[in-house]
Tab-separated table of C-alpha atoms in Angstrom:
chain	number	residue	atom	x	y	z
W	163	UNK	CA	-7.060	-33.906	-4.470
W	164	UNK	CA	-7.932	-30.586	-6.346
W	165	UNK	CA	-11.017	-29.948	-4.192
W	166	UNK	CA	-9.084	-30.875	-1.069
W	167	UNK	CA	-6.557	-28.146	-1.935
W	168	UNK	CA	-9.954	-26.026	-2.193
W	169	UNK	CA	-11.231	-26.753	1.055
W	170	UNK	CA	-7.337	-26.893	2.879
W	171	UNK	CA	-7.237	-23.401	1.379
W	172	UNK	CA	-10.919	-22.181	2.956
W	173	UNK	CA	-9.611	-23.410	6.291
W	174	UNK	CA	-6.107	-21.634	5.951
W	175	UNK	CA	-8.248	-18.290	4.371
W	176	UNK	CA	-6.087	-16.497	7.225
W	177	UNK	CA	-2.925	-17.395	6.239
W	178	UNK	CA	-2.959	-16.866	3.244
W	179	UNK	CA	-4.761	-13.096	3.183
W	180	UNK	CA	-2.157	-12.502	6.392
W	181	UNK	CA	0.819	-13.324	3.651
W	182	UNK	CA	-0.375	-11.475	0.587
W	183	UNK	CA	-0.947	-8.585	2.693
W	184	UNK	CA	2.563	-9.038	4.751
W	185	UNK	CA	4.716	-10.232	1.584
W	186	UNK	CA	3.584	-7.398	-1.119
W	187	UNK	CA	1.703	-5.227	0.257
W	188	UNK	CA	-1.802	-6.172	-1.009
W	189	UNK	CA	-4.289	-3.971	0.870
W	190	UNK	CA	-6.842	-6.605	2.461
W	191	UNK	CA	-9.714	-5.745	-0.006
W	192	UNK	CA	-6.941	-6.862	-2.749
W	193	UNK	CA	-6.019	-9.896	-1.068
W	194	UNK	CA	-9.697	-10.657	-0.267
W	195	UNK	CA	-10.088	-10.855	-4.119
W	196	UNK	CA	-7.304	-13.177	-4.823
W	197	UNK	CA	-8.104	-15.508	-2.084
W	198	UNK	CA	-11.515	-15.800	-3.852
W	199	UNK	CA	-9.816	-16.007	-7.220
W	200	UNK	CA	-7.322	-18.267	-6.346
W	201	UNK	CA	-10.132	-20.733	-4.912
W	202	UNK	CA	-12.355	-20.522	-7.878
W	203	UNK	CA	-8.791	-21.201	-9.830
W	204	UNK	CA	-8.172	-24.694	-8.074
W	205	UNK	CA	-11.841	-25.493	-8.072
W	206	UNK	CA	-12.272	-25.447	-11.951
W	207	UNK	CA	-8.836	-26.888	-12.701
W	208	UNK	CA	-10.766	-30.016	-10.279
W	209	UNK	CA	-13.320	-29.932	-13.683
W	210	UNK	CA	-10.290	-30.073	-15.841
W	211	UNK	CA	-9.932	-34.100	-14.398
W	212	UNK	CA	-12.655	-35.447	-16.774
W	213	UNK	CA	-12.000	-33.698	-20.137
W	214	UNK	CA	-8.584	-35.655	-20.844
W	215	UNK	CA	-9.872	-36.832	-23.823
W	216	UNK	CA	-9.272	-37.926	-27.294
W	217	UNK	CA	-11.636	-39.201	-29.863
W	218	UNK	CA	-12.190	-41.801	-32.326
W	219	UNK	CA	-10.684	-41.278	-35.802
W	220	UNK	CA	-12.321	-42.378	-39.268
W	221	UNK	CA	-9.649	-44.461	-41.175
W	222	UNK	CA	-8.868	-44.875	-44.618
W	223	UNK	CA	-7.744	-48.351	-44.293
W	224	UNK	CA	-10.216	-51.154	-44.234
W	225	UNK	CA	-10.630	-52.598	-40.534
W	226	UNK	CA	-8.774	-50.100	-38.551
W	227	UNK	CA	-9.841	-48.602	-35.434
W	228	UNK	CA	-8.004	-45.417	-35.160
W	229	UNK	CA	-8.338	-42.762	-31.982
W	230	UNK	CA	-6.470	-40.368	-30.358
W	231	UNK	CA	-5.621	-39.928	-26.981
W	232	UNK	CA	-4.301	-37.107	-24.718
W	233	UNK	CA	-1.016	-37.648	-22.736
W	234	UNK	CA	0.672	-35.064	-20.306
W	235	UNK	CA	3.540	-33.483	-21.531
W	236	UNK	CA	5.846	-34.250	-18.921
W	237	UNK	CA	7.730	-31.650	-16.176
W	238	UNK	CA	5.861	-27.940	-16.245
W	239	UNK	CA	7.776	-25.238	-15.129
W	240	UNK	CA	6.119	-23.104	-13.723
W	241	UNK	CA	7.593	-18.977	-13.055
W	242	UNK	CA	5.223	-16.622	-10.865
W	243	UNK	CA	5.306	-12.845	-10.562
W	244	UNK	CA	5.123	-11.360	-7.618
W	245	UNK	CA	1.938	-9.387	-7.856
W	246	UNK	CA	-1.215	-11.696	-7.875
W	247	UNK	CA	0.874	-14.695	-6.868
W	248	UNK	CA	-1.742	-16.806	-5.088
W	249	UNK	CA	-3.799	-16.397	-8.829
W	250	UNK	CA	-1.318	-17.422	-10.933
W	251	UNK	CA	-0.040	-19.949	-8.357
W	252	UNK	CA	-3.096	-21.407	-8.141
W	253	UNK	CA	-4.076	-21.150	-12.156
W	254	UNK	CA	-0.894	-22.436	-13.260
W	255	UNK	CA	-0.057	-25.608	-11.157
W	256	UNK	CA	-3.689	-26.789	-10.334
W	257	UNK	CA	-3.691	-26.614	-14.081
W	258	UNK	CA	-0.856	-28.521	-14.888
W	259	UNK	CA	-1.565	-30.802	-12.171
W	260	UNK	CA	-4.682	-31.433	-13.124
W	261	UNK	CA	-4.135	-32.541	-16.918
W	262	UNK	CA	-1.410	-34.946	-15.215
W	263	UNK	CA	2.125	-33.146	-14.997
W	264	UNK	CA	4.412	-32.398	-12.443
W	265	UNK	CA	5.986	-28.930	-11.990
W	266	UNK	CA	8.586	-27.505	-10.675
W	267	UNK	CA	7.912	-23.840	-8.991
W	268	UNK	CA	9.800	-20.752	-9.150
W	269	UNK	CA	8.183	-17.664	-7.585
W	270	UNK	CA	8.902	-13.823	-7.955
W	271	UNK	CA	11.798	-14.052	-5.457
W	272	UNK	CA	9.761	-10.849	-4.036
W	273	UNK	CA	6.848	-13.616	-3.086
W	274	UNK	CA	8.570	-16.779	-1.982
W	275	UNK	CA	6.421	-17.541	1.309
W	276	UNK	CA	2.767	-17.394	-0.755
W	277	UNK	CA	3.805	-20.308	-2.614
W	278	UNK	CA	5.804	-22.332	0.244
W	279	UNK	CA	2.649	-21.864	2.128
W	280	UNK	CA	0.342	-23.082	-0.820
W	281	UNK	CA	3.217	-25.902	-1.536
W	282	UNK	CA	2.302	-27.025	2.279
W	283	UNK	CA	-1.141	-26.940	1.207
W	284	UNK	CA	-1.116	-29.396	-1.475
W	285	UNK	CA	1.185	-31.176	0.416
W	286	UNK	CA	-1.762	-31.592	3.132
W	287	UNK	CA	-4.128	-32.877	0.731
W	288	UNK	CA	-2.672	-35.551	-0.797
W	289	UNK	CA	-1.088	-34.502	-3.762
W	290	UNK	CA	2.187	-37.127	-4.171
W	291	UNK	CA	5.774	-36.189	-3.091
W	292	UNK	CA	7.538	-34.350	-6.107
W	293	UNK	CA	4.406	-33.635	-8.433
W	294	UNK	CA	4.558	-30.091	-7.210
W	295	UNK	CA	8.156	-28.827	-6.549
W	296	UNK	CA	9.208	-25.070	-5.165
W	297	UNK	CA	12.201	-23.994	-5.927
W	298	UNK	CA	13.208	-20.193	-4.415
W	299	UNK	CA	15.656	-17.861	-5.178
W	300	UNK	CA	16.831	-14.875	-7.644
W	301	UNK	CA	15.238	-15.395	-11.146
W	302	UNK	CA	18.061	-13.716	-12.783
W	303	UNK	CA	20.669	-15.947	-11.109
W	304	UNK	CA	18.815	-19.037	-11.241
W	305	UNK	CA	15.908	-18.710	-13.994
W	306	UNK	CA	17.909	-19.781	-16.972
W	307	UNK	CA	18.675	-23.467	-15.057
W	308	UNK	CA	14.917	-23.945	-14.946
W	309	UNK	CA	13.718	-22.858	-18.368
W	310	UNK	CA	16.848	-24.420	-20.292
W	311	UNK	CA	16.740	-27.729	-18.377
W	312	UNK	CA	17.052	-30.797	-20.640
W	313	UNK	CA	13.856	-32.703	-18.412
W	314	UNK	CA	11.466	-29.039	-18.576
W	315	UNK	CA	8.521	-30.113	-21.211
W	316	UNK	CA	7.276	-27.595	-21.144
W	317	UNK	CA	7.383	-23.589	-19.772
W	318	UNK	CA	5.347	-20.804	-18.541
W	319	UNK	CA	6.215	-17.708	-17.536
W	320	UNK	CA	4.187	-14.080	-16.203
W	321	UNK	CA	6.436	-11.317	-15.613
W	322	UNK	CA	8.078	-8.485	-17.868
W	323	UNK	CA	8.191	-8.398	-22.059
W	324	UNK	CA	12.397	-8.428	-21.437
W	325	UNK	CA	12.612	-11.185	-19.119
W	326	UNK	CA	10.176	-13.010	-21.478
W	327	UNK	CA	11.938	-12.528	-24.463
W	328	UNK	CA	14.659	-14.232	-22.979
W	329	UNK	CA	12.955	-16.824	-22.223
W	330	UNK	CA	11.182	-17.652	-25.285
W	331	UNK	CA	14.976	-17.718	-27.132
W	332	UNK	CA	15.937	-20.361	-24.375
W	333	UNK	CA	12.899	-22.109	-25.175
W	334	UNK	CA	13.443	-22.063	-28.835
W	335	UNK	CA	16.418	-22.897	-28.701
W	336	UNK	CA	15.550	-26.312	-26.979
W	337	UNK	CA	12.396	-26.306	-28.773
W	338	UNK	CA	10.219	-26.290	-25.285
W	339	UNK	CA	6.759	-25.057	-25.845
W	340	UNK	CA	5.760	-22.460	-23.637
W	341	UNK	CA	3.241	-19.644	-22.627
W	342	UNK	CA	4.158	-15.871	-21.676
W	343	UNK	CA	1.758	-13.526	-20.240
W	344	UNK	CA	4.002	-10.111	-20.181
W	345	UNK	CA	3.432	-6.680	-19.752
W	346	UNK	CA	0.987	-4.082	-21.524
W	347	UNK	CA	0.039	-0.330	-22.355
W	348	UNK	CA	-3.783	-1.423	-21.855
W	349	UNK	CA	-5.929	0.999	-24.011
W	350	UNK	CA	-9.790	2.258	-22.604
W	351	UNK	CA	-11.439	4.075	-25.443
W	352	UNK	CA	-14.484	6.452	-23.648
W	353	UNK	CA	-17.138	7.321	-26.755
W	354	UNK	CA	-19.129	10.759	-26.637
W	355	UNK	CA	-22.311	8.749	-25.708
W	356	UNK	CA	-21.279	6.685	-22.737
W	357	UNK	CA	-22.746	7.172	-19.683
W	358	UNK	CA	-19.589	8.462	-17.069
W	359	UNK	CA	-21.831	7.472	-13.820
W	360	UNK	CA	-21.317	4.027	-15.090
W	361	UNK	CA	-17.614	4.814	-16.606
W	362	UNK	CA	-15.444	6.700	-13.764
W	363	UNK	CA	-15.788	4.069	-11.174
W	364	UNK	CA	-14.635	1.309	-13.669
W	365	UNK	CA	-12.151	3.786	-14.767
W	366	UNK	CA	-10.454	3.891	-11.515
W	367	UNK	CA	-10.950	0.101	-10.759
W	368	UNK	CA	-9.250	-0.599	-14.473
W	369	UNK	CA	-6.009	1.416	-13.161
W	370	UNK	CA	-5.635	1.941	-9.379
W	371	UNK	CA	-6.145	-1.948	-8.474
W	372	UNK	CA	-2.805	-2.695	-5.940
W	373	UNK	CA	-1.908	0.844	-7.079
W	374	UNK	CA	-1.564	-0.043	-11.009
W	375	UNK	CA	0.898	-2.736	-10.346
W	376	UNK	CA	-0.859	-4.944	-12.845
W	377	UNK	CA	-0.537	-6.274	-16.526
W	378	UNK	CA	-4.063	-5.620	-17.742
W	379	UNK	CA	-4.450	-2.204	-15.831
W	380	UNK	CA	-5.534	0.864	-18.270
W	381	UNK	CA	-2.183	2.737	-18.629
W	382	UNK	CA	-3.899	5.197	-21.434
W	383	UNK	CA	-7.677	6.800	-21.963
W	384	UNK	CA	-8.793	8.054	-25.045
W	385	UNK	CA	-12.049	9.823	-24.562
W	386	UNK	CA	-13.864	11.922	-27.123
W	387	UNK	CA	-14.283	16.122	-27.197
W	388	UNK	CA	-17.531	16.466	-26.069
W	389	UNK	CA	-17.423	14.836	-22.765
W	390	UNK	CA	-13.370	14.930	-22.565
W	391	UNK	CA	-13.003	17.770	-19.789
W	392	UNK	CA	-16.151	16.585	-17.721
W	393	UNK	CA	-14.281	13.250	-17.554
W	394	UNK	CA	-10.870	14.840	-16.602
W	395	UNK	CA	-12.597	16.136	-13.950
W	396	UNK	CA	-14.503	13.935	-12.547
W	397	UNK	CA	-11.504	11.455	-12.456
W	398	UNK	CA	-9.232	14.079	-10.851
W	399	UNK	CA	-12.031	13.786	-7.889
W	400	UNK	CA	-12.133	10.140	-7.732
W	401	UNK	CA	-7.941	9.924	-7.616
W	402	UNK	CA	-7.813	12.494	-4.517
W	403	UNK	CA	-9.949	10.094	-2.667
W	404	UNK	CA	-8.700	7.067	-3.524
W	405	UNK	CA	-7.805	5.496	0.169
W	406	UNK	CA	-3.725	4.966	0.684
W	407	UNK	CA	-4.312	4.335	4.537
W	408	UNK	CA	-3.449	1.026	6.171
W	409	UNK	CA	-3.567	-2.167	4.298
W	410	UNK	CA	-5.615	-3.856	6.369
W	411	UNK	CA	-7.882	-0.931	6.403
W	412	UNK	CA	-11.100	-2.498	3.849
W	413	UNK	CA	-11.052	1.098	2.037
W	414	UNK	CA	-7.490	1.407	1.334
W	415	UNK	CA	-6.745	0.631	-2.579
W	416	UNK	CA	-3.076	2.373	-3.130
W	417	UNK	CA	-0.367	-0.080	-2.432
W	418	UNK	CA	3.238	0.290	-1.866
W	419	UNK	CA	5.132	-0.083	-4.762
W	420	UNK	CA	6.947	-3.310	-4.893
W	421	UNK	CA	10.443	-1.894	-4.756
W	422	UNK	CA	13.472	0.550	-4.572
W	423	UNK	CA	13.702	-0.215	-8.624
W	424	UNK	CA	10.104	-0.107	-9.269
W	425	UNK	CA	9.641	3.158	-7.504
W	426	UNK	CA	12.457	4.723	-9.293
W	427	UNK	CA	10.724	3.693	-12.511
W	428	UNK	CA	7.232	5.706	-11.629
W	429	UNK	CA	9.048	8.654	-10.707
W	430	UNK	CA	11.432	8.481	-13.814
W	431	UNK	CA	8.310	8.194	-15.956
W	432	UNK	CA	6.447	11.009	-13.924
W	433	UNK	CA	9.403	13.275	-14.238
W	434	UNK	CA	10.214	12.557	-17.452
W	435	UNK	CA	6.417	13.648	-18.401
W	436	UNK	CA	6.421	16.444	-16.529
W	437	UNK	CA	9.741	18.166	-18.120
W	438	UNK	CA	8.780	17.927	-21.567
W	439	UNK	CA	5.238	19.623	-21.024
W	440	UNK	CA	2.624	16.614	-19.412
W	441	UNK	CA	0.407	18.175	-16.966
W	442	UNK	CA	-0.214	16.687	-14.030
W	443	UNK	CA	-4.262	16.733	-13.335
W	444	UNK	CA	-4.439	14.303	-10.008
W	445	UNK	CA	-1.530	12.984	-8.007
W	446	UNK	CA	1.937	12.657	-8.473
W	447	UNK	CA	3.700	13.040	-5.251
W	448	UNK	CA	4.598	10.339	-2.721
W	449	UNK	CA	3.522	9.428	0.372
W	450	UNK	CA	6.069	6.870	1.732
W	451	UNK	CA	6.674	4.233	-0.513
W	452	UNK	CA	3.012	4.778	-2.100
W	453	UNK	CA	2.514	7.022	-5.345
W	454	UNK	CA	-0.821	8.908	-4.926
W	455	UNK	CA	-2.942	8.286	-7.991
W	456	UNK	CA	-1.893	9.935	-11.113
W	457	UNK	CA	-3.390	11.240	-14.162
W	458	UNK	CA	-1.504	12.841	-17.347
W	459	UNK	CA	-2.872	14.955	-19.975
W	460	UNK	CA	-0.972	16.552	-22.637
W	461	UNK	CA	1.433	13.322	-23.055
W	462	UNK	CA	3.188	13.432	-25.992
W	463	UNK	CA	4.704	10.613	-28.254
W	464	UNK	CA	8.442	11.640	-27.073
W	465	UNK	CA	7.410	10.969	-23.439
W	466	UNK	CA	8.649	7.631	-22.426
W	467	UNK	CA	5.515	7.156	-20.395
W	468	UNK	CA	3.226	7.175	-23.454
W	469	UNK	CA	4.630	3.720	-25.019
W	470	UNK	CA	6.319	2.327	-21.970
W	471	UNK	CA	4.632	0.115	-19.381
W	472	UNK	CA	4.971	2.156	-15.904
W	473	UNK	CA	3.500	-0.080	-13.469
W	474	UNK	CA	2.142	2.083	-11.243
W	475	UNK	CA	-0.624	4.609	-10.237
W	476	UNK	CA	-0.154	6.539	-13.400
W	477	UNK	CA	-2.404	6.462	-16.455
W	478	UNK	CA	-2.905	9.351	-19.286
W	479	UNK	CA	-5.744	10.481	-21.199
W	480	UNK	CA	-5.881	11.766	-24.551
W	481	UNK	CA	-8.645	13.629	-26.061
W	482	UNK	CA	-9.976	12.498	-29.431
W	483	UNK	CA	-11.953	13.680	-32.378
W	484	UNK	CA	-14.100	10.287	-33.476
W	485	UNK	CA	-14.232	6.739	-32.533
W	486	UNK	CA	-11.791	5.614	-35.416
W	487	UNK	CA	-9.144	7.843	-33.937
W	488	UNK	CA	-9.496	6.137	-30.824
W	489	UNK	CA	-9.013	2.819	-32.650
W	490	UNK	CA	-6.478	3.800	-34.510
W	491	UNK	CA	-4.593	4.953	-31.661
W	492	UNK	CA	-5.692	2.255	-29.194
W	493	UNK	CA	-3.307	-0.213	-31.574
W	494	UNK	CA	-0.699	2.160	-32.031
W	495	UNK	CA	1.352	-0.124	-29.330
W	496	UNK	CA	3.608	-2.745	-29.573
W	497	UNK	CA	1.437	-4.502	-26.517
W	498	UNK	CA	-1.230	-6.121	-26.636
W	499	UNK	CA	-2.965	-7.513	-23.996
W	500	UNK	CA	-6.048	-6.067	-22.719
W	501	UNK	CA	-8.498	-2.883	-23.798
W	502	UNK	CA	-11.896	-1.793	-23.124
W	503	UNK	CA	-14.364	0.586	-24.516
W	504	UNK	CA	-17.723	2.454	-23.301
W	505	UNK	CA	-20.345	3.312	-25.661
W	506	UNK	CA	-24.071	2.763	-26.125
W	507	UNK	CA	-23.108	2.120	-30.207
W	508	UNK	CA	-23.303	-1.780	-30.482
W	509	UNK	CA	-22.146	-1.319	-33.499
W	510	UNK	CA	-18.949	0.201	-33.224
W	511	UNK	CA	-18.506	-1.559	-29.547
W	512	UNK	CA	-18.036	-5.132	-31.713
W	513	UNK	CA	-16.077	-3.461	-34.159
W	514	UNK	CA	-14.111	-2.357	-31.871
W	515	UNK	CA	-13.577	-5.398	-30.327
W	516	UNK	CA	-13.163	-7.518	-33.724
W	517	UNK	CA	-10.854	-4.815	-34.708
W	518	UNK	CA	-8.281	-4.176	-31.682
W	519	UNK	CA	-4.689	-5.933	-31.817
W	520	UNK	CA	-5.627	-7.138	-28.077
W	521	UNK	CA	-6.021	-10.475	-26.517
W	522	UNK	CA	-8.873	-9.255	-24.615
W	523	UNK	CA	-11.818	-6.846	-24.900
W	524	UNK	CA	-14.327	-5.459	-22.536
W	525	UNK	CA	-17.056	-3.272	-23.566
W	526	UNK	CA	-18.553	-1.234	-20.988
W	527	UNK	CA	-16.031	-2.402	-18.487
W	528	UNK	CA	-12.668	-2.285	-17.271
W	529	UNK	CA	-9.466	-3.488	-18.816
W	530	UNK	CA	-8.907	-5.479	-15.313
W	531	UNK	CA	-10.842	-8.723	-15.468
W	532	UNK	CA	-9.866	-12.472	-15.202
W	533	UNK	CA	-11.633	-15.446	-14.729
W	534	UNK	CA	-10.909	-19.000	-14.740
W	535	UNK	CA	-11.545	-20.824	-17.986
W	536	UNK	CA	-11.404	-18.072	-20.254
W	537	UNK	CA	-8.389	-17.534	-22.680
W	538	UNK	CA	-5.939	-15.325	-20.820
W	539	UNK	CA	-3.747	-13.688	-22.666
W	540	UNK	CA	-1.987	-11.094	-25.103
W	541	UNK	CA	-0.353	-10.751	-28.635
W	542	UNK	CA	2.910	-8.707	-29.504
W	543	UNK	CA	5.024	-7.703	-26.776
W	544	UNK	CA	2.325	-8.990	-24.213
W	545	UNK	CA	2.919	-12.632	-24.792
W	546	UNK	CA	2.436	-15.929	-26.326
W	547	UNK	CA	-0.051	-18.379	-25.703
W	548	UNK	CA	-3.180	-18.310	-23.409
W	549	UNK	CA	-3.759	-19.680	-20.398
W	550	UNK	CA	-6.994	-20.730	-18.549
W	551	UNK	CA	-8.737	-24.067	-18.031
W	552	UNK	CA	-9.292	-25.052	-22.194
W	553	UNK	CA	-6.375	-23.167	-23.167
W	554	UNK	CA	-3.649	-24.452	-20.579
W	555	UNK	CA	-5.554	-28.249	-21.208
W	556	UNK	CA	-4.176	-27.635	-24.671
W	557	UNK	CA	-1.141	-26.467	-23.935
W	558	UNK	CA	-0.477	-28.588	-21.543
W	559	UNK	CA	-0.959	-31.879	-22.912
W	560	UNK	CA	-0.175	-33.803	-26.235
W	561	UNK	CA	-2.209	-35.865	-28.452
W	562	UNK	CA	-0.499	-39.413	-29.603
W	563	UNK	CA	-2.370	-41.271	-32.681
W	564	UNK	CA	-3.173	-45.195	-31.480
W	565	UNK	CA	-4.582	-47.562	-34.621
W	566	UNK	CA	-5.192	-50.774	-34.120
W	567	UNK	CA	-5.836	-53.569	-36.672
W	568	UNK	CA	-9.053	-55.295	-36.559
């Protein structure tokens, strides 16, 4: 059924880049990338099928068989945000689905008709009436209903560190396991000896991706003396020709921001910079609803965009003296989800990476990656749990001990 959501999907390709673009904004190169995502998400929750296993258990008692075996938890429910909705639409309930639960849906209500349209698309390929359920409407108004429910086994949720909090005392509360994949203040830490032809492109990637309205984008930069200006620079040229034309335009990357609220947030954080001394080296005006690309030196701790998730366009960079000053100050954050670092020093790259208070680490690439059966996922304010193929299998199953008496 899993594959024929796959190939339902391939033939609907159309509608579903048409919606992304039409629903949120997601320039076409954007929504070209989660179409491909969200099909390579369905296609290795099909793999999931076959490793529903237990295992045979070594008893103390004479003439006992003893095993284990893996059971679905139950009713999965399932909350969405509205930025890459067809990935974690696709992630979440082919998932569950696949390990044998049925879900109930509740999307960002500012991305109802992506999963309506993917809910017709399992419908189409087999899956049975009431496995997969969407439910729409205001999260704030409706949300507690779903994640409190007496018949929810289980709960996860992608959206803001607030709303998530919340939820996790609900769940608590009823003691309903759950993953939450919130927000984060993404760290890149640039090293003296890395090579910038290879960095600034991933730099820009790792931040301006559907115009920085994403979890894992690289909110803050901390790049050593020596090469600190030349890469100030260089990304000041790359942000005034980042394309903000028409969405369905292949070399437009700057997205409208999502909303009246989320707009007043970027400029609030912007502002806020700017009056207590932040310099502005690329960007900061508007065009429309669209914030042109935005870089911030000289941010200061009592700047509320140096600890605060923004959301947007806007990243700063902070010059450093060594590479344990970067560390230091890459987990200076209640977040944690994602960070990245560029240097030629093995060495320090995996200590680095054994030493940051992130989820996830790329070295010598951008905060801004995702794949399919890979643990997905952050620590602190970013979240509980992981998600992905092995992790959500976990998650989203329990094991029950069977002996039997020989």
């Amino acid at each position: 059924m899993l594959l024929r959501v796959a190939e339902i999907m391939e033939a609907r390709k159309e509608d579903l880049i048409n919606c992304l673009i039409d629903e949120i904004g997601s320039p076409v190169q954007k929504a070209m990338f989660e179409f491909t995502k969200g099909l390579t998400m369905v296609r290795a929750a099909a793999g999931m099928c076959r490793n529903v296993r237990g295992e045979t258990i070594p008893s103390d008692r004479p003439g006992t068989f003893s095993m284990s075996i893996r059971e679905p938890l139950g009713v999965v429910a399932v909350i969405t945000p509205f930025n890459v909705p067809l990935i974690k639409t696709t992630r979440l309930v082919a998932n569950a689905l696949a390990v044998g639960n049925t879900i109930v849906h509740l999307p960002s209500e500012l991305a109802p008709h992506l999963s309506v349209l993917f809910a017709e698309i399992v419908a189409e390929a087999g899956v049975p009436e009431g496995a997969y359920n969407v439910v729409t409407g205001d999260g704030a108004e409706i949300g507690d209903d779903l994640t409190g429910h007496e018949d929810v086994d289980f709960v996860t949720f992608t959206g803001s560190s607030a709303v998530g909090q919340h939820i996790n005392e609900i769940c608590a509360k009823n003691k309903t396991p759950n993953t939450l994949e919130l927000g984060g203040k993404s760290p890149t830490v640039v090293l003296a000896d890395a090579d910038l032809d290879r960095v600034m492109p991933l730099a820009a990637k790792s931040i301006f991706m559907f115009a920085g309205q994403a979890c894992i984008g690289s909110s803050r930069f901390y790049v050593e003396r020596p090469i600190y200006d030349a890469f100030v620079k260089r990304f000041s040229m790359i942000a005034s020709k980042v394309g903000m034309g028409a969405l369905r335009d292949p070399n437009t990357v700057i997205a409208p921001i999502i909303s009246d609220r989320q707009r007043q947030r970027v400029r609030d954080h912007i502002s806020d910079a700017v009056a207590k001394g932040a310099i502005i080296a690329a960007g900061g005006e508007w065009e429309g609803n669209r914030c042109q690309p935005t870089l911030l030196t000289e941010v200061t701790e009592d700047m509320t965009v140096c600890r605060t998730e923004t959301f947007g366009p806007v990243t700063s960079i902070y010059p450093i003296d060594s590479y344990e000053e970067g560390l230091e100050k890459a987990n200076d954050t209640e977040y944690g989800l994602s960070s990245a670092i560029f240097t030629k020093d093995i060495d320090r790259a995996f200590h680095f990476a054994r030493n940051i208070g992130a989820g996830m680490c790329h070295i010598n690439g951008p905060t801004i990656h995702d794949e399919a059966h890979i643990p997905f996922g952050g620590n602190g304010e970013s979240g509980v749990g992981r998600e992905g193929t092995d992790a959500d299998l976990e998650a989203m199953t329990e094991l029950k001990w069977v002996t039997v008496q020989l």
